[in-house]
PDB file of C-alpha atoms in Angstrom:
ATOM      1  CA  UNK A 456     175.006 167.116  30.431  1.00  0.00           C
ATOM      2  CA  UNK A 457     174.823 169.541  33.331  1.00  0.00           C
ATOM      3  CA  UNK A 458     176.241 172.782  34.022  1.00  0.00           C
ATOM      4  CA  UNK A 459     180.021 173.271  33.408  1.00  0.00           C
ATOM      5  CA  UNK A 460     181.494 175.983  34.396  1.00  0.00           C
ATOM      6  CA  UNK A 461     184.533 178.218  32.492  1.00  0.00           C
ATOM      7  CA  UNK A 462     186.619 177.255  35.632  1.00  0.00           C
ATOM      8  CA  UNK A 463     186.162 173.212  34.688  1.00  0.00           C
ATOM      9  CA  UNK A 464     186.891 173.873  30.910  1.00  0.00           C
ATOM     10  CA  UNK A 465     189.789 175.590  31.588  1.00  0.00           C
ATOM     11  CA  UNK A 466     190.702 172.378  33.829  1.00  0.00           C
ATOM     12  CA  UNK A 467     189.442 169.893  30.846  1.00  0.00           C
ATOM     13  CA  UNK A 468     191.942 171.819  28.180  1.00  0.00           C
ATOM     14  CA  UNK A 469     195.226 172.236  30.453  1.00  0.00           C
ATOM     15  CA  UNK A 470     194.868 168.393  31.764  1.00  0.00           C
ATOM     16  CA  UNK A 471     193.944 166.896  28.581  1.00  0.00           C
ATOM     17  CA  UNK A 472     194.710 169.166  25.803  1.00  0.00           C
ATOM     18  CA  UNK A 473     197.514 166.843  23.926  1.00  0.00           C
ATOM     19  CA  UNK A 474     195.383 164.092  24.580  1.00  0.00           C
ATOM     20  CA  UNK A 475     193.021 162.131  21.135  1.00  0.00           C
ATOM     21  CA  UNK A 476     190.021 160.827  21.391  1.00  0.00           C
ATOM     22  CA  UNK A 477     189.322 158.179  18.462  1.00  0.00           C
ATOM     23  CA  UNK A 478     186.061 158.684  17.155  1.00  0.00           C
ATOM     24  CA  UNK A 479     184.895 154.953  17.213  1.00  0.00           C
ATOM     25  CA  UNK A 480     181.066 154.193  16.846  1.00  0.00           C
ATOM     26  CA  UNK A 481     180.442 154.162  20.512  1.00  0.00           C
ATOM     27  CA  UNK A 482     182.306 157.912  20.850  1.00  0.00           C
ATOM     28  CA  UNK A 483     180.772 158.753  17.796  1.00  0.00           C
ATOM     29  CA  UNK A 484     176.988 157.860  19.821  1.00  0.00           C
ATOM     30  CA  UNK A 485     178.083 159.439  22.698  1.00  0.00           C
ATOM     31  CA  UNK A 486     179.178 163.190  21.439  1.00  0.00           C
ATOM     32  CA  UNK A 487     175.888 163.307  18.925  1.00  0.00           C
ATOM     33  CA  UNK A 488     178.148 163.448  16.282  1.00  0.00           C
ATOM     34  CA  UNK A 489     176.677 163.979  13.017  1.00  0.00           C
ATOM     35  CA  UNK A 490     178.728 162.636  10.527  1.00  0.00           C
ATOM     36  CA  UNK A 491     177.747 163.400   7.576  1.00  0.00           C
ATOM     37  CA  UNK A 492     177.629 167.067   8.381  1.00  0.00           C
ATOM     38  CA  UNK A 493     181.572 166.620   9.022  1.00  0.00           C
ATOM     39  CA  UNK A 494     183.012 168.564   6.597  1.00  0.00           C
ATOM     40  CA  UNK A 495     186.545 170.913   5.591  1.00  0.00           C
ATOM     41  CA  UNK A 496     186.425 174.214   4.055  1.00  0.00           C
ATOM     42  CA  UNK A 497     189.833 175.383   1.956  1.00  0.00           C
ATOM     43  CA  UNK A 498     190.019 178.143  -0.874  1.00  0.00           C
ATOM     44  CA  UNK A 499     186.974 178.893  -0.689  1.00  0.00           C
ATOM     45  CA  UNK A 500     185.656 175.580  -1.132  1.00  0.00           C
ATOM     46  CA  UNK A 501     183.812 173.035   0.904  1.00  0.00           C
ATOM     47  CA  UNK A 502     184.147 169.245   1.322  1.00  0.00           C
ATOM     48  CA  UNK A 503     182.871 166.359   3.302  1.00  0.00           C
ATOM     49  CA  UNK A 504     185.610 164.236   4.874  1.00  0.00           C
ATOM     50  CA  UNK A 505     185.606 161.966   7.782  1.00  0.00           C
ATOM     51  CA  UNK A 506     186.829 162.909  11.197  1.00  0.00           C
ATOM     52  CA  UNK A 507     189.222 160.085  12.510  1.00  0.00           C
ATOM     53  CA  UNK A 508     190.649 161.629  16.294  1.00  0.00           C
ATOM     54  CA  UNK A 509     190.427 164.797  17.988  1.00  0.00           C
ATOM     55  CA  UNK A 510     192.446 166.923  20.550  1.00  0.00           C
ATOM     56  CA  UNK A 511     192.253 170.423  21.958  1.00  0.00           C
ATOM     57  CA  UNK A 512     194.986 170.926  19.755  1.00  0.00           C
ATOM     58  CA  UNK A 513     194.582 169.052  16.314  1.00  0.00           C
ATOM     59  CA  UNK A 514     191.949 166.835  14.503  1.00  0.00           C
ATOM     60  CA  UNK A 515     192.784 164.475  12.339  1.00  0.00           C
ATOM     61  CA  UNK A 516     190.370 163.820   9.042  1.00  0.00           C
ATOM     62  CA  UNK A 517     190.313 160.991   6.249  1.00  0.00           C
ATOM     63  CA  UNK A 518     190.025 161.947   2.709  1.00  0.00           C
ATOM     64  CA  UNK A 519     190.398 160.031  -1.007  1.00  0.00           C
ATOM     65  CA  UNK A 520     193.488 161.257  -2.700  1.00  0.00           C
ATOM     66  CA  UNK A 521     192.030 161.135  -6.589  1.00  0.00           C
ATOM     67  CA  UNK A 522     189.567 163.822  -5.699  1.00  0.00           C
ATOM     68  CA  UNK A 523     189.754 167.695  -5.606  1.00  0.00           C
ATOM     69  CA  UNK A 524     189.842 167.389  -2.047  1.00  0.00           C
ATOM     70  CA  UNK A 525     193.078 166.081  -1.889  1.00  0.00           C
ATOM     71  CA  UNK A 526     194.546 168.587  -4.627  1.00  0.00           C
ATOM     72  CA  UNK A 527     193.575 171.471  -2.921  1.00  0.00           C
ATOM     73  CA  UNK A 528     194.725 170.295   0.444  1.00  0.00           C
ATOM     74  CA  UNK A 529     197.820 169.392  -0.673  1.00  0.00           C
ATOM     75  CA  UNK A 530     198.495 172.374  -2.884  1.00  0.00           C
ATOM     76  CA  UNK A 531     200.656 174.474  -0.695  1.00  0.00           C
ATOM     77  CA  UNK A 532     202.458 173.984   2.695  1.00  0.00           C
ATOM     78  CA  UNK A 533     200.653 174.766   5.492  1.00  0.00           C
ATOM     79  CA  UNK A 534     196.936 174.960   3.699  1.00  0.00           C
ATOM     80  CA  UNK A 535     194.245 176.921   6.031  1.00  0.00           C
ATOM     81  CA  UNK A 536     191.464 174.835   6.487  1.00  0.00           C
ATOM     82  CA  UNK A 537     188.179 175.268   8.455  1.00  0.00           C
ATOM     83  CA  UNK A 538     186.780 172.330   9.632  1.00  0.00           C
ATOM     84  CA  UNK A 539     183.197 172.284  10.549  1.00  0.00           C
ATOM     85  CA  UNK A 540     181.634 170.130  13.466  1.00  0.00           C
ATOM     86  CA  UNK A 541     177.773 169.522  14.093  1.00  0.00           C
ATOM     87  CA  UNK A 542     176.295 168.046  17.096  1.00  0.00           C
ATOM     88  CA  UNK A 543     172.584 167.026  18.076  1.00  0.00           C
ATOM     89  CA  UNK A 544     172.855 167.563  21.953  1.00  0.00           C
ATOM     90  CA  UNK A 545     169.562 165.570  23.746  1.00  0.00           C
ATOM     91  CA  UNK A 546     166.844 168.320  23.795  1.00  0.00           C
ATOM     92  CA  UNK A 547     168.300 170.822  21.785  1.00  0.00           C
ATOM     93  CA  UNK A 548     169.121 172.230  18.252  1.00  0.00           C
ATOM     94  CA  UNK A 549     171.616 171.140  16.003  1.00  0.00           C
ATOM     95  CA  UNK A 550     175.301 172.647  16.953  1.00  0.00           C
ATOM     96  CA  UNK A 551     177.390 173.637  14.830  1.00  0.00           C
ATOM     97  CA  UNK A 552     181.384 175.346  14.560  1.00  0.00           C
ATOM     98  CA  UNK A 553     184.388 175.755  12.801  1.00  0.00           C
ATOM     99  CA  UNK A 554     187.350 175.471  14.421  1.00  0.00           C
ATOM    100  CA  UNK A 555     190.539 176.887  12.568  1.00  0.00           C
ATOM    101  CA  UNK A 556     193.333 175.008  11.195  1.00  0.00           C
ATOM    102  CA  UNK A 557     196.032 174.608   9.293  1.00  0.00           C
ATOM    103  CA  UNK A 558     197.425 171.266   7.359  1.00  0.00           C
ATOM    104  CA  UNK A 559     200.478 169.779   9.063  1.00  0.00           C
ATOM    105  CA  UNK A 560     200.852 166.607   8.024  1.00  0.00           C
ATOM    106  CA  UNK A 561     199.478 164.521   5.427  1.00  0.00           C
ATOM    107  CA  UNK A 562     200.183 160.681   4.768  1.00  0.00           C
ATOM    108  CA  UNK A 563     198.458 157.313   3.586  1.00  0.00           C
ATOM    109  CA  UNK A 564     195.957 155.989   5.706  1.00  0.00           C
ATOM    110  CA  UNK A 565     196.627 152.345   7.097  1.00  0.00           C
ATOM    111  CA  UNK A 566     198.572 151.701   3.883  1.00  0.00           C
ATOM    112  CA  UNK A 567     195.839 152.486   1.500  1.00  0.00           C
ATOM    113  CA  UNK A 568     196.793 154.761  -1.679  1.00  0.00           C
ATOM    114  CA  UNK A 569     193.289 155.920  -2.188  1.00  0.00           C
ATOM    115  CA  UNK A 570     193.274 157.313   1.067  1.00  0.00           C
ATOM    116  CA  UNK A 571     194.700 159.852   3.304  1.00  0.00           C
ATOM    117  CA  UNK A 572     194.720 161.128   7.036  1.00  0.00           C
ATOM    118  CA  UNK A 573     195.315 164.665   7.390  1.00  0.00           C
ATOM    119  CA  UNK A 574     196.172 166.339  10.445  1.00  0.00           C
ATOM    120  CA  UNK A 575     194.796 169.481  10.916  1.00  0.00           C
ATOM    121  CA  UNK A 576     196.306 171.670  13.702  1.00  0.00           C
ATOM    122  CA  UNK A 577     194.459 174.106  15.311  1.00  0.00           C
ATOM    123  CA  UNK A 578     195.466 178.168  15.067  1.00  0.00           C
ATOM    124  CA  UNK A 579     193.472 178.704  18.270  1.00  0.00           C
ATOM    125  CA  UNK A 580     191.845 177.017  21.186  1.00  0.00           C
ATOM    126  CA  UNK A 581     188.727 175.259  20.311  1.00  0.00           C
ATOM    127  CA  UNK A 582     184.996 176.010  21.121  1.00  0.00           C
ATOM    128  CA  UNK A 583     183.865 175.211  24.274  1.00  0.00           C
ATOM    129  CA  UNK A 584     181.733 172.691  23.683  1.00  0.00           C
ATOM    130  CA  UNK A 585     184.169 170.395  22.316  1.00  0.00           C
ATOM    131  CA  UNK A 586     185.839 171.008  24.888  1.00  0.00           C
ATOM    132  CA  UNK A 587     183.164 170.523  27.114  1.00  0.00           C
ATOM    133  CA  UNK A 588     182.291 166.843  25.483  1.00  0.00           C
ATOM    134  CA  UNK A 589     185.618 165.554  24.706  1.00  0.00           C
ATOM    135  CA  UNK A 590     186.639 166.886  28.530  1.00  0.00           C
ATOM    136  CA  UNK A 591     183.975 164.408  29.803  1.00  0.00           C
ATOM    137  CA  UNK A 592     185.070 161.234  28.038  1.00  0.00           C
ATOM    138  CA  UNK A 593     189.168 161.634  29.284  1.00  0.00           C
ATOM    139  CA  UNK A 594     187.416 162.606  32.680  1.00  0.00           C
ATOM    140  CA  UNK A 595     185.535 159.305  32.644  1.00  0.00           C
ATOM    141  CA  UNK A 596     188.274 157.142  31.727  1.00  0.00           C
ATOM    142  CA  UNK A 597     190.804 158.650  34.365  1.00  0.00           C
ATOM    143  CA  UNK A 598     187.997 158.854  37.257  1.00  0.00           C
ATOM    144  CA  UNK A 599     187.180 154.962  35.998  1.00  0.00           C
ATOM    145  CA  UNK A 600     190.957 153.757  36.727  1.00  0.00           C
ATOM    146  CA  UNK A 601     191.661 156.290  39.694  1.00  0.00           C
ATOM    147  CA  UNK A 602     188.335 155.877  41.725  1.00  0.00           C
ATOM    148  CA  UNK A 603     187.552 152.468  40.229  1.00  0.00           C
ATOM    149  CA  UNK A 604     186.241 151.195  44.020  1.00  0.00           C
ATOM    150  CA  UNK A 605     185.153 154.228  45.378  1.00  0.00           C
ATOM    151  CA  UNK A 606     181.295 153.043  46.329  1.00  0.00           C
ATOM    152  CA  UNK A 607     178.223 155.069  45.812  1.00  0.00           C
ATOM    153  CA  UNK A 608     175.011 154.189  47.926  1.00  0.00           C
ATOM    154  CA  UNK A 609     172.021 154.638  46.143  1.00  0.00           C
ATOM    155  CA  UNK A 610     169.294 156.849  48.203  1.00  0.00           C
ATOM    156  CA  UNK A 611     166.570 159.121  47.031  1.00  0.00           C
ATOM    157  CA  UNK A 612     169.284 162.136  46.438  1.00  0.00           C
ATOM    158  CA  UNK A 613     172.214 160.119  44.674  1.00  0.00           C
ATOM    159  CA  UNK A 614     169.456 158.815  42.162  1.00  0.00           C
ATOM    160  CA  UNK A 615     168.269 162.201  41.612  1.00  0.00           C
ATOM    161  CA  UNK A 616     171.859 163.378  40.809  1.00  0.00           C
ATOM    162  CA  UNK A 617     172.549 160.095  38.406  1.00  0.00           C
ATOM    163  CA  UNK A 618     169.442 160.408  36.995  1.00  0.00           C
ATOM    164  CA  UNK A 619     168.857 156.688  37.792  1.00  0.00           C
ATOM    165  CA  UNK A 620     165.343 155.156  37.980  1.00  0.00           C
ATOM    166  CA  UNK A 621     166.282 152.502  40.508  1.00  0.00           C
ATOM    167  CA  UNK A 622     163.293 150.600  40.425  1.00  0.00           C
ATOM    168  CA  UNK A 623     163.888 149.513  37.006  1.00  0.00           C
ATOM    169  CA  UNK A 624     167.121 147.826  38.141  1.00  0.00           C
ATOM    170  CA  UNK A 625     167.622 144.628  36.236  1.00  0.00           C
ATOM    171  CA  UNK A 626     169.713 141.434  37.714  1.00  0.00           C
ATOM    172  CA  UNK A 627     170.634 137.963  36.285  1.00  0.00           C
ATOM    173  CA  UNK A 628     172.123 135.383  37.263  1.00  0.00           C
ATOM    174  CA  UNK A 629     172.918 132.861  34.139  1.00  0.00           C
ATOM    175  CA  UNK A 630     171.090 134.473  32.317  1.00  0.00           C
ATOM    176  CA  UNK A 631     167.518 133.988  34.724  1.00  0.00           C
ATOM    177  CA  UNK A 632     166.172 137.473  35.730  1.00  0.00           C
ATOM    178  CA  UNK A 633     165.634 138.016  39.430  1.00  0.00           C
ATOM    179  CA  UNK A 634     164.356 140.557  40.783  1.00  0.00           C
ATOM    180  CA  UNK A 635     166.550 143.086  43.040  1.00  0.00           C
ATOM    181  CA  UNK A 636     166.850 146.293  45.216  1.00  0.00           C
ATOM    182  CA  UNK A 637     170.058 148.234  44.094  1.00  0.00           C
ATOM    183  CA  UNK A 638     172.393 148.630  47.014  1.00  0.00           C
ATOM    184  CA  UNK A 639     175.197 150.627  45.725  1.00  0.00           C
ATOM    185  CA  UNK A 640     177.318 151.107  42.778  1.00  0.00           C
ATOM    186  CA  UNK A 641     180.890 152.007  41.298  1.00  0.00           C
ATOM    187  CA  UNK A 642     182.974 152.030  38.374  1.00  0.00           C
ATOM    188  CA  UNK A 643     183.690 148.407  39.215  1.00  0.00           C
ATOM    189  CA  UNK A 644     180.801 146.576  40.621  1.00  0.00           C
ATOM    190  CA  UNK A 645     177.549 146.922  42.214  1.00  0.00           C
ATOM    191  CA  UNK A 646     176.074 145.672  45.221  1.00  0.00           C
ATOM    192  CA  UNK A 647     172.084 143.973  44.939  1.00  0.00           C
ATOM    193  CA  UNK A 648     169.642 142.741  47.339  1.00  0.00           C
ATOM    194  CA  UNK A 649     167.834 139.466  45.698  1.00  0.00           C
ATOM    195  CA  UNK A 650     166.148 136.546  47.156  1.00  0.00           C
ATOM    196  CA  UNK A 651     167.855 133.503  47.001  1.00  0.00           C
ATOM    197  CA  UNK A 652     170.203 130.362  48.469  1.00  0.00           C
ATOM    198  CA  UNK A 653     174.251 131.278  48.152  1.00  0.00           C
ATOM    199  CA  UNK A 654     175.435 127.769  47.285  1.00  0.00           C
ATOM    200  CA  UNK A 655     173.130 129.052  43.932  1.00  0.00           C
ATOM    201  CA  UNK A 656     174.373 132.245  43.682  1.00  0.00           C
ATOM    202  CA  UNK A 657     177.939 132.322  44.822  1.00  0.00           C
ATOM    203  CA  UNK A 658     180.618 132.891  41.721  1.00  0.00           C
ATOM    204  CA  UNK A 659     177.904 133.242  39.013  1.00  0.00           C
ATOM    205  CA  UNK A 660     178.318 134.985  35.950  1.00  0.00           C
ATOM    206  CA  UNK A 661     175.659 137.935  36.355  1.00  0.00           C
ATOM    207  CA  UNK A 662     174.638 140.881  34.362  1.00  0.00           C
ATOM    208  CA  UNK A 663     172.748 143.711  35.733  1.00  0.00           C
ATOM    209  CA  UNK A 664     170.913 146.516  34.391  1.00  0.00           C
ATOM    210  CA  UNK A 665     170.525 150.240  34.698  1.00  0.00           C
ATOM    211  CA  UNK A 666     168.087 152.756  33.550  1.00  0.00           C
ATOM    212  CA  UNK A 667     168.941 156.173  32.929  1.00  0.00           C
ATOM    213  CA  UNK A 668     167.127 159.597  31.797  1.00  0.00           C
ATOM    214  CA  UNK A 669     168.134 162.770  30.315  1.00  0.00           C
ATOM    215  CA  UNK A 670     168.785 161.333  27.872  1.00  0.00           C
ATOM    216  CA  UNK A 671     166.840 158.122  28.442  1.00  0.00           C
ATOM    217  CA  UNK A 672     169.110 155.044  27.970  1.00  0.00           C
ATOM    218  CA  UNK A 673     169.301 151.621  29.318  1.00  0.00           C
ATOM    219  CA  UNK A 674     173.187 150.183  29.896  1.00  0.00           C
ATOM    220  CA  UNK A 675     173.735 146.560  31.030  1.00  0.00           C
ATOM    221  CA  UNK A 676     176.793 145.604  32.519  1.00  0.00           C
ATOM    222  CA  UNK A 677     178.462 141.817  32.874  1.00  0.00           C
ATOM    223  CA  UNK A 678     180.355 140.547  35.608  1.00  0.00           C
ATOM    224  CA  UNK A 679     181.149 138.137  38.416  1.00  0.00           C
ATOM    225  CA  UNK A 680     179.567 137.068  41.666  1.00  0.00           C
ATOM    226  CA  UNK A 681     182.030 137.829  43.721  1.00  0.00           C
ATOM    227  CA  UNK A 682     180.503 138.198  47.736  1.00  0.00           C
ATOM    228  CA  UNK A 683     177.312 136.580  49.111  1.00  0.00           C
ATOM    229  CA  UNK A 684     176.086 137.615  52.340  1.00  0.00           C
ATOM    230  CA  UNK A 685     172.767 137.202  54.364  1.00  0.00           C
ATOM    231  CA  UNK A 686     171.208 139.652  55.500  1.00  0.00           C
ATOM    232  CA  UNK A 687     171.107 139.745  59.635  1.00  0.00           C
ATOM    233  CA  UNK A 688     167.405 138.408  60.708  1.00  0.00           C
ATOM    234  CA  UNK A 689     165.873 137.852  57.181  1.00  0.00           C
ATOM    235  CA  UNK A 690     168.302 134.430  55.888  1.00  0.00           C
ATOM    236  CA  UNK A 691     166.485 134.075  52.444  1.00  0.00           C
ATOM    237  CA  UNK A 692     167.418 137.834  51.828  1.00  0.00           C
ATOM    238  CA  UNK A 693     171.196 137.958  50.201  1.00  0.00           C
ATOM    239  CA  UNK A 694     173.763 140.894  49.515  1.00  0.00           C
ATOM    240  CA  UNK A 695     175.263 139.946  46.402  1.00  0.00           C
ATOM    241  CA  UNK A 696     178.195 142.266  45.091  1.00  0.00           C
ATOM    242  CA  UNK A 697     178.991 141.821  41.485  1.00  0.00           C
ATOM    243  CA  UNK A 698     182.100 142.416  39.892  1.00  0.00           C
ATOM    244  CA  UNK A 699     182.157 144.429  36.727  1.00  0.00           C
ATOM    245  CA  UNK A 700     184.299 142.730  33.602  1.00  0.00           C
ATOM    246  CA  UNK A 701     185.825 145.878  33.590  1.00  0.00           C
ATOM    247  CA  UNK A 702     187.438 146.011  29.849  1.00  0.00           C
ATOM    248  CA  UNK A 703     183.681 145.662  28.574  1.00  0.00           C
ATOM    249  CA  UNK A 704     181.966 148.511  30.763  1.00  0.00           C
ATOM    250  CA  UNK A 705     180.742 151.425  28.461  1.00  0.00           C
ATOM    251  CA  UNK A 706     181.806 154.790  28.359  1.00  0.00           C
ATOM    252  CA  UNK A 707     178.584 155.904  29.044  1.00  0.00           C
ATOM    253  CA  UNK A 708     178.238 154.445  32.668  1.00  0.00           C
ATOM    254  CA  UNK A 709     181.507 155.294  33.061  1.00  0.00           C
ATOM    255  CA  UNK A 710     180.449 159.078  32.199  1.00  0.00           C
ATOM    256  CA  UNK A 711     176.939 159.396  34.318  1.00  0.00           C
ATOM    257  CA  UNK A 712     179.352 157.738  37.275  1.00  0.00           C
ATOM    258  CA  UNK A 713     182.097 160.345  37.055  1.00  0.00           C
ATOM    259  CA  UNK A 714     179.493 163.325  36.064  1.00  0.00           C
ATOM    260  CA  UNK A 715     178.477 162.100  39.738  1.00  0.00           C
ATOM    261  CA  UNK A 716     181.841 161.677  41.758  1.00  0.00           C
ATOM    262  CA  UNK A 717     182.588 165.407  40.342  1.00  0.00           C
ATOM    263  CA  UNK A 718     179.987 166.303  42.310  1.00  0.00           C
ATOM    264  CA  UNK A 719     180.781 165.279  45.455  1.00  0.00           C
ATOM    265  CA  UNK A 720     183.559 163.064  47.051  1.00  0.00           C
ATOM    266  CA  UNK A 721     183.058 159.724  48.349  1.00  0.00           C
ATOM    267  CA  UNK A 722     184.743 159.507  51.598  1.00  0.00           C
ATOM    268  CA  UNK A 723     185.184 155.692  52.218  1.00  0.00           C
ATOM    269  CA  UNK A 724     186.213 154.237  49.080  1.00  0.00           C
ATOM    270  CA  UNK A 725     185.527 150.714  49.320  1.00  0.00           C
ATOM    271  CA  UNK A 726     186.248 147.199  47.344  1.00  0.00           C
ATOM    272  CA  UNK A 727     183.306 145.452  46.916  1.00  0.00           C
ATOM    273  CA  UNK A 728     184.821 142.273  47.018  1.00  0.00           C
ATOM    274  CA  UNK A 729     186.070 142.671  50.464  1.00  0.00           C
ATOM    275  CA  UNK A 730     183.409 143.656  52.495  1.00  0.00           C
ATOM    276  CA  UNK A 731     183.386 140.990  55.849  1.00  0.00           C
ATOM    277  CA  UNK A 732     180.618 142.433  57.820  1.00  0.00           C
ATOM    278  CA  UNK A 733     176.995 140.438  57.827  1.00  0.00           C
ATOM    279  CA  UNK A 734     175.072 143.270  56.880  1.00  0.00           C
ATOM    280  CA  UNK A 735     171.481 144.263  58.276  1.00  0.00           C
ATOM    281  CA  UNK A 736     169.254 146.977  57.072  1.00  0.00           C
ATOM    282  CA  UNK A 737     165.718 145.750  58.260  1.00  0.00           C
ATOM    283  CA  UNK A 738     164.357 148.298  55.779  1.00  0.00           C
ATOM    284  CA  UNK A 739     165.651 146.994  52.408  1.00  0.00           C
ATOM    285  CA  UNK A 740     164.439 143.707  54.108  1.00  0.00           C
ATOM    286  CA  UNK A 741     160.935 144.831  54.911  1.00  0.00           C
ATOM    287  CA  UNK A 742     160.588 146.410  51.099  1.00  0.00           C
ATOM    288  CA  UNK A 743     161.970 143.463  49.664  1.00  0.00           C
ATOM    289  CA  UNK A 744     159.928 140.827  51.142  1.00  0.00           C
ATOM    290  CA  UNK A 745     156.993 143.419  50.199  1.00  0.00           C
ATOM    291  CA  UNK A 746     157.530 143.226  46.962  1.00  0.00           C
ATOM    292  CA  UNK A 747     158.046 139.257  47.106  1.00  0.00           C
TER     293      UNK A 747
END
């Protein structure tokens, strides 16, 4: 995750403090979350429950309404509860915290009498690593619609930073792998260097791939042809630029690209689809027909 620093948390929980985070499968993946060691503590007694949406300032939970659970949450106004939150961070320990609470409002959840959501507001700010982790995700999907076309050209450093093993770059094209030098990237598209005719290439549906470390993960992301250029002096050699179907790009590009931009600021923010220039960079040329 990197090193955050008190100054960004304090940024994370006055920007996004009244703001949820449902805990869907692919949140759920991307915080370590260990469910089943979700659980409430009240009177003295503990509980397992299931965490539905989170803010700085409340969680909500899901719990059956025939059990003791729901007697004892229900048994007085206001009901201090502790609710306990475990974590499996890559390369290290199991987390665990309570965060503080108190019950303040309790109702049927989605219309079904054998269950309830109960909203659990907190009595004081929360832990900093929740903090830390939910910061990141409203981060990502803010940076993603603000600095969706912002470009980022891959070199030796910006892979470091990303963590991005470039040469492991996958590309498609209707669903036939080619293979590809990774020119630059965004939130919204990417830019490739393939081999290849543009009548064949031009408004394709395309997919390409990315491999990431720490922690290792592989994310493939669909979208549209959207540019073909040749390359100035090598004619066989295209710059395609691929437009991301945006609605379907994971959270977790979306979080090693902001983790990036955070990092440093991209001067000339670009849109991928309207670059005019023939481009010419004899040296992606010269690799590329080296490894052809």
């Amino acid at each position: 995750m990197g090193i955050i620093t008190s100054q960004q948390l304090t940024t994370y929980y006055d920007k996004y403090r009244d703001m949820e985070i449902m805990f869907s499968k692919e949140i759920t993946t991307i915080l370590h979350l260990v469910p089943r060691q979700i659980y409430f503590k009240c009177g003295g007694e503990q509980w397992p429950c299931i965490i539905n949406s989170t803010s700085f300032l409340q969680s909500r939970i899901i719990i059956g309404t025939r059990g003791g659970a729901f007697r004892k949450i229900t048994e007085k106004e206001n009901a201090k509860v502790s609710l306990h939150f475990s974590f499996t961070p890559p390369k290290s320990d199991l987390v665990t915290f309570f965060v503080n609470t108190r019950v303040s409002e309790v109702s049927k959840f989605s219309g079904n009498q054998e269950l309830a959501i109960v909203t659990l507001e907190f009595t004081q700010r929360p832990p900093d690593l929740l903090i830390e982790l939910v910061g990141r995700i409203h981060a990502a999907n803010k940076n993603a619609f603000r600095r969706r076309e912002e470009r980022i050209t891959i070199s030796k450093e910006v892979t470091r930073k990303l963590q991005l093993d470039d040469k492991k770059t996958t590309f498609s094209i209707d669903n036939v792998p080619r293979k590809c030098i990774l020119r630059d990237i965004s939130f919204s598209g990417a830019k490739v260097i393939i081999v290849g005719v543009p009548k064949f290439v031009k408004n394709k549906e395309a997919v390409v791939g990315f491999s990431f470390e720490e922690p290792d993960e592989f994310i493939e992301i669909a979208g549209k042809v959207v540019q073909v250029v040749s390359i100035e002096g090598r004619k066989e050699l295209l710059a395609v630029s691929l437009h991301f179907d945006e609605p379907k790009v994971s959270l977790a590009y979306k979080i090693r690209i902001s983790n990036y931009l955070s990092t440093i600021r991209i001067k000339k923010p670009a849109n991928s689809a309207d670059e005019n220039s023939t481009i010419s960079d004899e040296k992606i040329a010269s690799e590329k027909a080296n490894k052809e």
